[in-house]
PDB file of C-alpha atoms in Angstrom:
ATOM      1  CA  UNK A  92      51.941  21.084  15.198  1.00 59.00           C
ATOM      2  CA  UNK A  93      55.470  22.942  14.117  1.00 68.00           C
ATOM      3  CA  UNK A  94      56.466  23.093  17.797  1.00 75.00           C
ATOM      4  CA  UNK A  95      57.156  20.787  20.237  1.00 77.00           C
ATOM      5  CA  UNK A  96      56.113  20.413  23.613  1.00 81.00           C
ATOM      6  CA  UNK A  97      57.824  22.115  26.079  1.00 85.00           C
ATOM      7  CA  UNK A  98      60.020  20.355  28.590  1.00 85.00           C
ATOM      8  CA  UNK A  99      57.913  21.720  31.364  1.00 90.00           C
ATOM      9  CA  UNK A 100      55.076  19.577  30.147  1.00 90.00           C
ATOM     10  CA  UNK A 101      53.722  16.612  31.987  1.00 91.00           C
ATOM     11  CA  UNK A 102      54.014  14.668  29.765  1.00 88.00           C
ATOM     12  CA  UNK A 103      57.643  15.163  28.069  1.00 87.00           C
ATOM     13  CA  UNK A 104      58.525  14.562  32.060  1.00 90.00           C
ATOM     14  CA  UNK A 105      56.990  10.921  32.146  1.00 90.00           C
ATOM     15  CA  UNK A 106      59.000  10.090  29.070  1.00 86.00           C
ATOM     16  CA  UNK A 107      62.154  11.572  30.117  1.00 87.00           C
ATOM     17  CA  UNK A 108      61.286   9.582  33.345  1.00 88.00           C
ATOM     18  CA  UNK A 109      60.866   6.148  31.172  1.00 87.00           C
ATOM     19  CA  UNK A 110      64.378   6.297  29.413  1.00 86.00           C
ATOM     20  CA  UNK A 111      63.174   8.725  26.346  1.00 85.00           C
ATOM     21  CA  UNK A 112      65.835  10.945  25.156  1.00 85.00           C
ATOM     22  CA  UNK A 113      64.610  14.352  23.043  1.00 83.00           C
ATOM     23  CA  UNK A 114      65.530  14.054  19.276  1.00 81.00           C
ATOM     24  CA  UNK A 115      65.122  10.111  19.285  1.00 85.00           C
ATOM     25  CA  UNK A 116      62.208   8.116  18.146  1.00 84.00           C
ATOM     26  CA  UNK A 117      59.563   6.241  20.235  1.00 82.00           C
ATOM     27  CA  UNK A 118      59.593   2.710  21.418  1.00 82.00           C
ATOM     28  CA  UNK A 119      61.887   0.355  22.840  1.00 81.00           C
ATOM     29  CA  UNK A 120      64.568   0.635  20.228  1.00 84.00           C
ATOM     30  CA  UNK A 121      63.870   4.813  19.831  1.00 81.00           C
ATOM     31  CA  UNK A 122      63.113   4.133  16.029  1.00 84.00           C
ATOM     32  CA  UNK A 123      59.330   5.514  16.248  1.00 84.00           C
ATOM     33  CA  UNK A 124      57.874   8.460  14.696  1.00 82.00           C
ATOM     34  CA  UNK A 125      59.584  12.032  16.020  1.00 81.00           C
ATOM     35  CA  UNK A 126      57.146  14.189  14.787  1.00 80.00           C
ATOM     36  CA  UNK A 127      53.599  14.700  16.230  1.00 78.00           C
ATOM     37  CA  UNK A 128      50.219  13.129  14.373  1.00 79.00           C
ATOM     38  CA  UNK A 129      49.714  15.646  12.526  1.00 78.00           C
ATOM     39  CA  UNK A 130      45.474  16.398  12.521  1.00 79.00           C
ATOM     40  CA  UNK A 131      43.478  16.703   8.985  1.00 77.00           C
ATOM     41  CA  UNK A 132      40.561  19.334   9.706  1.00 78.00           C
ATOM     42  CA  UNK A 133      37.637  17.719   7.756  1.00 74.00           C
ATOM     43  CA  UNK A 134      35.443  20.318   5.897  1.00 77.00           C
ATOM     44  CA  UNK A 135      32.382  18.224   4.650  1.00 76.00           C
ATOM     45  CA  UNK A 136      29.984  16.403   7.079  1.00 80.00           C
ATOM     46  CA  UNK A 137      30.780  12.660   5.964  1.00 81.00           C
ATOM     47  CA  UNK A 138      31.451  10.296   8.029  1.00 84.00           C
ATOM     48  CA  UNK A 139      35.355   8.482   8.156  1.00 82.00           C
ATOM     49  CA  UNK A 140      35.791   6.786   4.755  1.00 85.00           C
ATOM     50  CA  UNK A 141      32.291   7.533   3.451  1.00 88.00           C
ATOM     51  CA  UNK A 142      33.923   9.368   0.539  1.00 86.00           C
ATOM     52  CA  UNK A 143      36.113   6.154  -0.131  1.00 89.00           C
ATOM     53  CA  UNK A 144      33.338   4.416  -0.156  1.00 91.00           C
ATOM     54  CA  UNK A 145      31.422   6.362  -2.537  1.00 90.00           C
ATOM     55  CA  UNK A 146      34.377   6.982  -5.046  1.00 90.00           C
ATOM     56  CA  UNK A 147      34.399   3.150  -5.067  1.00 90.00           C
ATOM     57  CA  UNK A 148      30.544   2.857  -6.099  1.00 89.00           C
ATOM     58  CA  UNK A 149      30.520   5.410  -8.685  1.00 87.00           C
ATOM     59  CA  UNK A 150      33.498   3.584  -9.884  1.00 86.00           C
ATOM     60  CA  UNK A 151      32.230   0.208  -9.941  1.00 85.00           C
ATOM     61  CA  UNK A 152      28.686   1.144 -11.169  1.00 81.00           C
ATOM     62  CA  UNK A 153      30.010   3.194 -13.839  1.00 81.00           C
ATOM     63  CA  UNK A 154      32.878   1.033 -15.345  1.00 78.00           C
ATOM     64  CA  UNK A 155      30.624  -1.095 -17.507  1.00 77.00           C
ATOM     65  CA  UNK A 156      27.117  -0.244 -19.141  1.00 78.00           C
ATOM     66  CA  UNK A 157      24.090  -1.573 -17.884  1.00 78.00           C
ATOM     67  CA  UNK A 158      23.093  -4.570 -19.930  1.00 76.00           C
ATOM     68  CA  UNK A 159      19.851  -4.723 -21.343  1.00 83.00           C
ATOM     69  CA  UNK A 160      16.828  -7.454 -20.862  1.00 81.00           C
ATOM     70  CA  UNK A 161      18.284  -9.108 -24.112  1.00 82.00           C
ATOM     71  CA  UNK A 162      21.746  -9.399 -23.573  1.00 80.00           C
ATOM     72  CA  UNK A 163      20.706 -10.770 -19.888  1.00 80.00           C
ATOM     73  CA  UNK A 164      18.771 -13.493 -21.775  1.00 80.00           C
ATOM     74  CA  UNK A 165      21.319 -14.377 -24.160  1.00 81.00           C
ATOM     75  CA  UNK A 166      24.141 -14.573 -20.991  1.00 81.00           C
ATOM     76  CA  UNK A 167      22.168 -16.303 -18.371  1.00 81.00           C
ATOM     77  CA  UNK A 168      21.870 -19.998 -18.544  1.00 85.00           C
ATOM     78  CA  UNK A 169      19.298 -23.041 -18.756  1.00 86.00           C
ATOM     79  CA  UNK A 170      18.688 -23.078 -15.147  1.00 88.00           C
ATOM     80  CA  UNK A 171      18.379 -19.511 -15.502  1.00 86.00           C
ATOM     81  CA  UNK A 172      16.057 -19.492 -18.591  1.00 86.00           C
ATOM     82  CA  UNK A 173      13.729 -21.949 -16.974  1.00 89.00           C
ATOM     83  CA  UNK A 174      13.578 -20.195 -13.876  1.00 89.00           C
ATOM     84  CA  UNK A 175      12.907 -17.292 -15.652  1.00 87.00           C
ATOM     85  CA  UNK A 176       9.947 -18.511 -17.646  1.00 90.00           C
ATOM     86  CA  UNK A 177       8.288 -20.276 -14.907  1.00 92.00           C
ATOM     87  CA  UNK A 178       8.087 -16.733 -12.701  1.00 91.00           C
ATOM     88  CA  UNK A 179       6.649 -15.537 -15.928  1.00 90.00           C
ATOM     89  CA  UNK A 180       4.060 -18.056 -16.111  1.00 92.00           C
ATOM     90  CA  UNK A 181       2.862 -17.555 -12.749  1.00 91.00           C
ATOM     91  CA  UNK A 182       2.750 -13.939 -13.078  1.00 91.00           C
ATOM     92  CA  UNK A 183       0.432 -14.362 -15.981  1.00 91.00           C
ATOM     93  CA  UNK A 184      -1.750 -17.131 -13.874  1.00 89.00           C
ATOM     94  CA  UNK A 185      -2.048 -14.470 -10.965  1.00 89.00           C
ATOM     95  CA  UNK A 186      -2.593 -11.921 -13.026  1.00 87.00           C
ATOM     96  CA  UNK A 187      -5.524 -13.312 -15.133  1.00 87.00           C
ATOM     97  CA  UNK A 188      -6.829 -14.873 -11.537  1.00 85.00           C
ATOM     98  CA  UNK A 189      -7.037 -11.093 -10.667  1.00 81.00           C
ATOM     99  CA  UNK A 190      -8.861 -10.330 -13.635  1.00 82.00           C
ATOM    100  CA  UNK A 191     -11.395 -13.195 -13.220  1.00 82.00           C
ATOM    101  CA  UNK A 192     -11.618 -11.941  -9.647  1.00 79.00           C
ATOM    102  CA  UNK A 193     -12.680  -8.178 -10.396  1.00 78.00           C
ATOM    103  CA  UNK A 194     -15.275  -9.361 -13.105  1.00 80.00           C
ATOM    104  CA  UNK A 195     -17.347  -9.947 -10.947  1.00 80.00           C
ATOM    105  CA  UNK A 196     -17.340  -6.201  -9.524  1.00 82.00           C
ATOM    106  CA  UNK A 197     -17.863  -4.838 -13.266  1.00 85.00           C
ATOM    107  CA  UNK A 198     -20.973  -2.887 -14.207  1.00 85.00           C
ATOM    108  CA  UNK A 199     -21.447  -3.530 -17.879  1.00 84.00           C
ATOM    109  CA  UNK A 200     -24.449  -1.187 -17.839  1.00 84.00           C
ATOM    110  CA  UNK A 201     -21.949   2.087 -16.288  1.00 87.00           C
ATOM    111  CA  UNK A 202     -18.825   0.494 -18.055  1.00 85.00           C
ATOM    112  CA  UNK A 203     -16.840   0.548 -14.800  1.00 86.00           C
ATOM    113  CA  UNK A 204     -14.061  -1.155 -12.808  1.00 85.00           C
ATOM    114  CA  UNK A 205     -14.218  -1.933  -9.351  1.00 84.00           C
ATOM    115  CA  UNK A 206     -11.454  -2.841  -7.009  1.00 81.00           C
ATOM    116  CA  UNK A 207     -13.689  -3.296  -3.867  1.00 82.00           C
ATOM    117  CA  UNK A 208     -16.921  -5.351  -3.225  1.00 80.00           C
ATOM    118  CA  UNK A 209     -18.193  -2.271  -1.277  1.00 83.00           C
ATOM    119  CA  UNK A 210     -17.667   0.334  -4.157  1.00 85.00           C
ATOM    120  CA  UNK A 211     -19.574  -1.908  -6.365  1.00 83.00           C
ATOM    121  CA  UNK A 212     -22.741  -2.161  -3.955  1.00 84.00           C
ATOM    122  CA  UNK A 213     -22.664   1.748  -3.485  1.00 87.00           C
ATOM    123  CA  UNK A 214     -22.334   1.816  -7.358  1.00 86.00           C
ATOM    124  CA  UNK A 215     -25.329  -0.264  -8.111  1.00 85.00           C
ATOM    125  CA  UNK A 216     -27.684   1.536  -5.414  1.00 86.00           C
ATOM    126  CA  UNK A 217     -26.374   5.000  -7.010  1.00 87.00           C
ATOM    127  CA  UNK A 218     -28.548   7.601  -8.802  1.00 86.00           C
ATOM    128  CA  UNK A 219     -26.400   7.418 -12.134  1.00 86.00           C
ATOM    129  CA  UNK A 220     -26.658   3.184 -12.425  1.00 85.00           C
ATOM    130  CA  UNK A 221     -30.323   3.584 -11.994  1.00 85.00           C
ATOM    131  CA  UNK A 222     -31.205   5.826 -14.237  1.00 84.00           C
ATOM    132  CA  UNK A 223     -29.253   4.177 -16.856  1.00 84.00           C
ATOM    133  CA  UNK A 224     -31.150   0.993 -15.698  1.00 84.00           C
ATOM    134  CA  UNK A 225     -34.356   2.826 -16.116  1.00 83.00           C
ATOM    135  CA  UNK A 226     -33.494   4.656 -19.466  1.00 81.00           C
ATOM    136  CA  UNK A 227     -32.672   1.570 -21.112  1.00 82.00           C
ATOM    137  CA  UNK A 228     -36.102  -0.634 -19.602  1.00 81.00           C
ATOM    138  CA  UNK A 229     -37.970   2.507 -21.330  1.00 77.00           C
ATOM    139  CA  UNK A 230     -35.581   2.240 -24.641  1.00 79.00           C
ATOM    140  CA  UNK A 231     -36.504  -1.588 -24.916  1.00 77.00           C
ATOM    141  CA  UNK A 232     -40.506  -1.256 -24.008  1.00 73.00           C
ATOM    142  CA  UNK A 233     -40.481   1.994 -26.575  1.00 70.00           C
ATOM    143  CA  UNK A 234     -38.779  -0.414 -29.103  1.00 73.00           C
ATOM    144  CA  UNK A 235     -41.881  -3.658 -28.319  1.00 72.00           C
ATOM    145  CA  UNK A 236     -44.736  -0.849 -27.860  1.00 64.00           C
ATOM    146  CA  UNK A 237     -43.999   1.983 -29.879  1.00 61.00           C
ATOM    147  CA  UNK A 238     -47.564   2.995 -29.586  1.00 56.00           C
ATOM    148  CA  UNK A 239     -47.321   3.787 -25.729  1.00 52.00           C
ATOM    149  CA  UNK A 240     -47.985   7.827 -25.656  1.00 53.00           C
ATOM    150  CA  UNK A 241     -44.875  10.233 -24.689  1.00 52.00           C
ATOM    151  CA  UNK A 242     -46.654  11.224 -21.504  1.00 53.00           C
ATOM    152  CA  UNK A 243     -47.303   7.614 -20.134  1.00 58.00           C
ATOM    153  CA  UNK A 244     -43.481   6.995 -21.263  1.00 57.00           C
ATOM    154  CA  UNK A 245     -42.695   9.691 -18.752  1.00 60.00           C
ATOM    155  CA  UNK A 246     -45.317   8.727 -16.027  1.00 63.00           C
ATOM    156  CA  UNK A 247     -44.110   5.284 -16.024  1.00 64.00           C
ATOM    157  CA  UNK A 248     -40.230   6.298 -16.119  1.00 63.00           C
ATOM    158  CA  UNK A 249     -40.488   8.665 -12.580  1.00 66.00           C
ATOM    159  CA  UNK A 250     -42.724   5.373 -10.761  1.00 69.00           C
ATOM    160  CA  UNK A 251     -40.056   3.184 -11.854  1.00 69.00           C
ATOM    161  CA  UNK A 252     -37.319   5.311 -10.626  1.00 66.00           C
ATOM    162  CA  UNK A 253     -39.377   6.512  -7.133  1.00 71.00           C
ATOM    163  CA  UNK A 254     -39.918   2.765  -6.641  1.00 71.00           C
ATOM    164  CA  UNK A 255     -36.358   1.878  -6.830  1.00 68.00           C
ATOM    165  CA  UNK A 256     -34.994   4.629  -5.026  1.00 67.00           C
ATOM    166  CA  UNK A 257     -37.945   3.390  -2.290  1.00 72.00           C
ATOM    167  CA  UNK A 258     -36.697   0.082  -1.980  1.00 74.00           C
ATOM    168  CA  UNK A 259     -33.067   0.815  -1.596  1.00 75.00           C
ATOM    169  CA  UNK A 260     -34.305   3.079   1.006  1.00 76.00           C
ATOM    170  CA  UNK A 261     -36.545   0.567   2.686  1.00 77.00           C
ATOM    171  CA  UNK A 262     -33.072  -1.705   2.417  1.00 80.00           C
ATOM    172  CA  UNK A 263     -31.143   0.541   4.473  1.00 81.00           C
ATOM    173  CA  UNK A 264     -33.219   0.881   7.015  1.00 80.00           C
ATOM    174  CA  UNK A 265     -34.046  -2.807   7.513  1.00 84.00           C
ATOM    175  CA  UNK A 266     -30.488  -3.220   7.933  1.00 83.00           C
ATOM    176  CA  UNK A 267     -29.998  -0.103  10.005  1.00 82.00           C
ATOM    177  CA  UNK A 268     -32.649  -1.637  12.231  1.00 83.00           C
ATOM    178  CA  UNK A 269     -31.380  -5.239  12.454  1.00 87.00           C
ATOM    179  CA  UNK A 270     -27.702  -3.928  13.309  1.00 82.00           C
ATOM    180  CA  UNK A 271     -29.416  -1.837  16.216  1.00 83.00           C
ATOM    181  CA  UNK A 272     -31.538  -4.906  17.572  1.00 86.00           C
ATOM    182  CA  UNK A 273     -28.116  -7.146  17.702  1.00 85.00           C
ATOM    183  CA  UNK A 274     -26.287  -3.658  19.459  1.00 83.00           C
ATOM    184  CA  UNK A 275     -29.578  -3.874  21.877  1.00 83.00           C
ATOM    185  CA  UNK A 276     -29.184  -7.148  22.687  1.00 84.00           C
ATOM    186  CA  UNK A 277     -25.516  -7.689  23.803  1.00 83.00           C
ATOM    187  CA  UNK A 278     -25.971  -4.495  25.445  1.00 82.00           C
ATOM    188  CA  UNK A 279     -28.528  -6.020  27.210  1.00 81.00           C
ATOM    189  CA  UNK A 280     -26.518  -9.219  28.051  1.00 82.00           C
ATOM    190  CA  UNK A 281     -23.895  -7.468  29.137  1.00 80.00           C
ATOM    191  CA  UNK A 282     -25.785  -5.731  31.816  1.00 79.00           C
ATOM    192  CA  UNK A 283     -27.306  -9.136  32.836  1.00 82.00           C
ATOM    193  CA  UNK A 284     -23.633 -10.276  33.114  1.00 80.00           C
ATOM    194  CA  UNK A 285     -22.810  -7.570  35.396  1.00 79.00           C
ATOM    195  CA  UNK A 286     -25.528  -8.115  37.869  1.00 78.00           C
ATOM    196  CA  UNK A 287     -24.884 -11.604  38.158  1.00 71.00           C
ATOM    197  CA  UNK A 288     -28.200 -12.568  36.277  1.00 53.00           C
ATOM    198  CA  UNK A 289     -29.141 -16.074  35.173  1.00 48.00           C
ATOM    199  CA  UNK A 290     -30.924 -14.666  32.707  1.00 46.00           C
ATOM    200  CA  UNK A 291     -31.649 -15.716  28.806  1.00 49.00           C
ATOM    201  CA  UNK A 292     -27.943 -15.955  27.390  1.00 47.00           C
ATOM    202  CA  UNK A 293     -29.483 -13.963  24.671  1.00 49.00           C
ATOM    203  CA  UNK A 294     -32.246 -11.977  25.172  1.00 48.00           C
ATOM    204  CA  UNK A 295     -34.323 -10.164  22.451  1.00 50.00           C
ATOM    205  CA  UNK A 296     -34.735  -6.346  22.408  1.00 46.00           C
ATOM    206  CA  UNK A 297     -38.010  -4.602  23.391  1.00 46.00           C
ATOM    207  CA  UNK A 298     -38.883  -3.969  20.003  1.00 44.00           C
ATOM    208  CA  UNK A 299     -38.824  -7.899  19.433  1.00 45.00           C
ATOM    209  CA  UNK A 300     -40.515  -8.530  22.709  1.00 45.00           C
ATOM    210  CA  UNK A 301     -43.616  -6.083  21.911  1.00 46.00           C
ATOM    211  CA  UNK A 302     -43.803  -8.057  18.475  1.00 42.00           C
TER     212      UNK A 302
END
């Protein structure tokens, strides 16, 4: 950047060519710059005027502390206030809606939360919930008929529990077997569809048909 070009150069020729004279400025009246741009090598990886910009947010963010919930309150004005208390208010109302919401997915046997209808029905056909359910039957019918014999207390605690493990069992697989029997069918429509059938729009399965 110390030295200039030489008068060899291409382009020192086009401005001798367009009235230039060495030594003088640029421009019409020759009162431009006569020393090259000179070039800043940048050694960080910011872009141009990120830094600025940064210096200036530090700046501004640090130049006054950040107030607190009660000096906002005693600053901000009626509109303000009322504003403020009425998102308040609904907050609670949502919040207690919530509440009333998940009560119904409580098990006040197991003393659990749930968030999701689905947990809840997994909960209640679960080993643990039933054998609560059955420990506290047998508490209550030792309590009316404390004369019932340890071994019948036993015998009649392991039918309880087979018998409800059976029917959640049985459950399952009724459902399991109604969900197949719709698959069956629209699989079976389908195909009646594709062979241009006039067939029943919706035709039973074969386990339905043998019935």
């Amino acid at each position: 950047m110390d030295t200039h070009i030489p008068p060899s150069n291409v382009g020192y020729q086009l401005l001798l060519k367009m009235g230039w004279k060495a030594g003088t400025g640029l421009g019409q009246t020759a009162t431009g710059r006569t020393a090259p741009i000179p070039i800043e090598r940048k050694q960080d990886v910011l872009g141009i005027g990120k830094q600025e910009v940064d210096t200036w947010y530090n700046e501004s963010s640090t130049a006054r502390r950040k107030a607190t919930e009660v000096e906002r309150q005693a600053e901000e004005t009626e509109m303000a206030r009322i504003r403020r208390e009425k998102q308040v208010e609904q907050q609670k109302a949502v919040q207690a809606e919530l509440e009333m919401i998940k009560s119904a997915f409580y098990c006040a046997l197991c003393d659990k939360q749930y968030e999701r209808i689905s947990d809840y029905e997994v909960h209640l056909s679960s080993y643990d919930h039933n054998h609560k359910k059955v420990q506290l039957i047998l508490s209550a019918a030792i309590q009316i008929f404390p004369c019932i014999p340890q071994q019948s207390r036993f015998k009649e605690m392991k039918d309880t529990s087979r018998a409800g493990a059976a029917s959640t069992t049985n459950k399952i697989k009724e459902k399991e077997r109604k969900r197949e029997e719709r698959e069956l069918a629209k699989m079976q429509e389908a195909a009646l569809k594709r062979a241009g059938g006039t067939g029943n729009s919706n035709p039973q399965s074969p386990a339905l048909s043998e019935a």
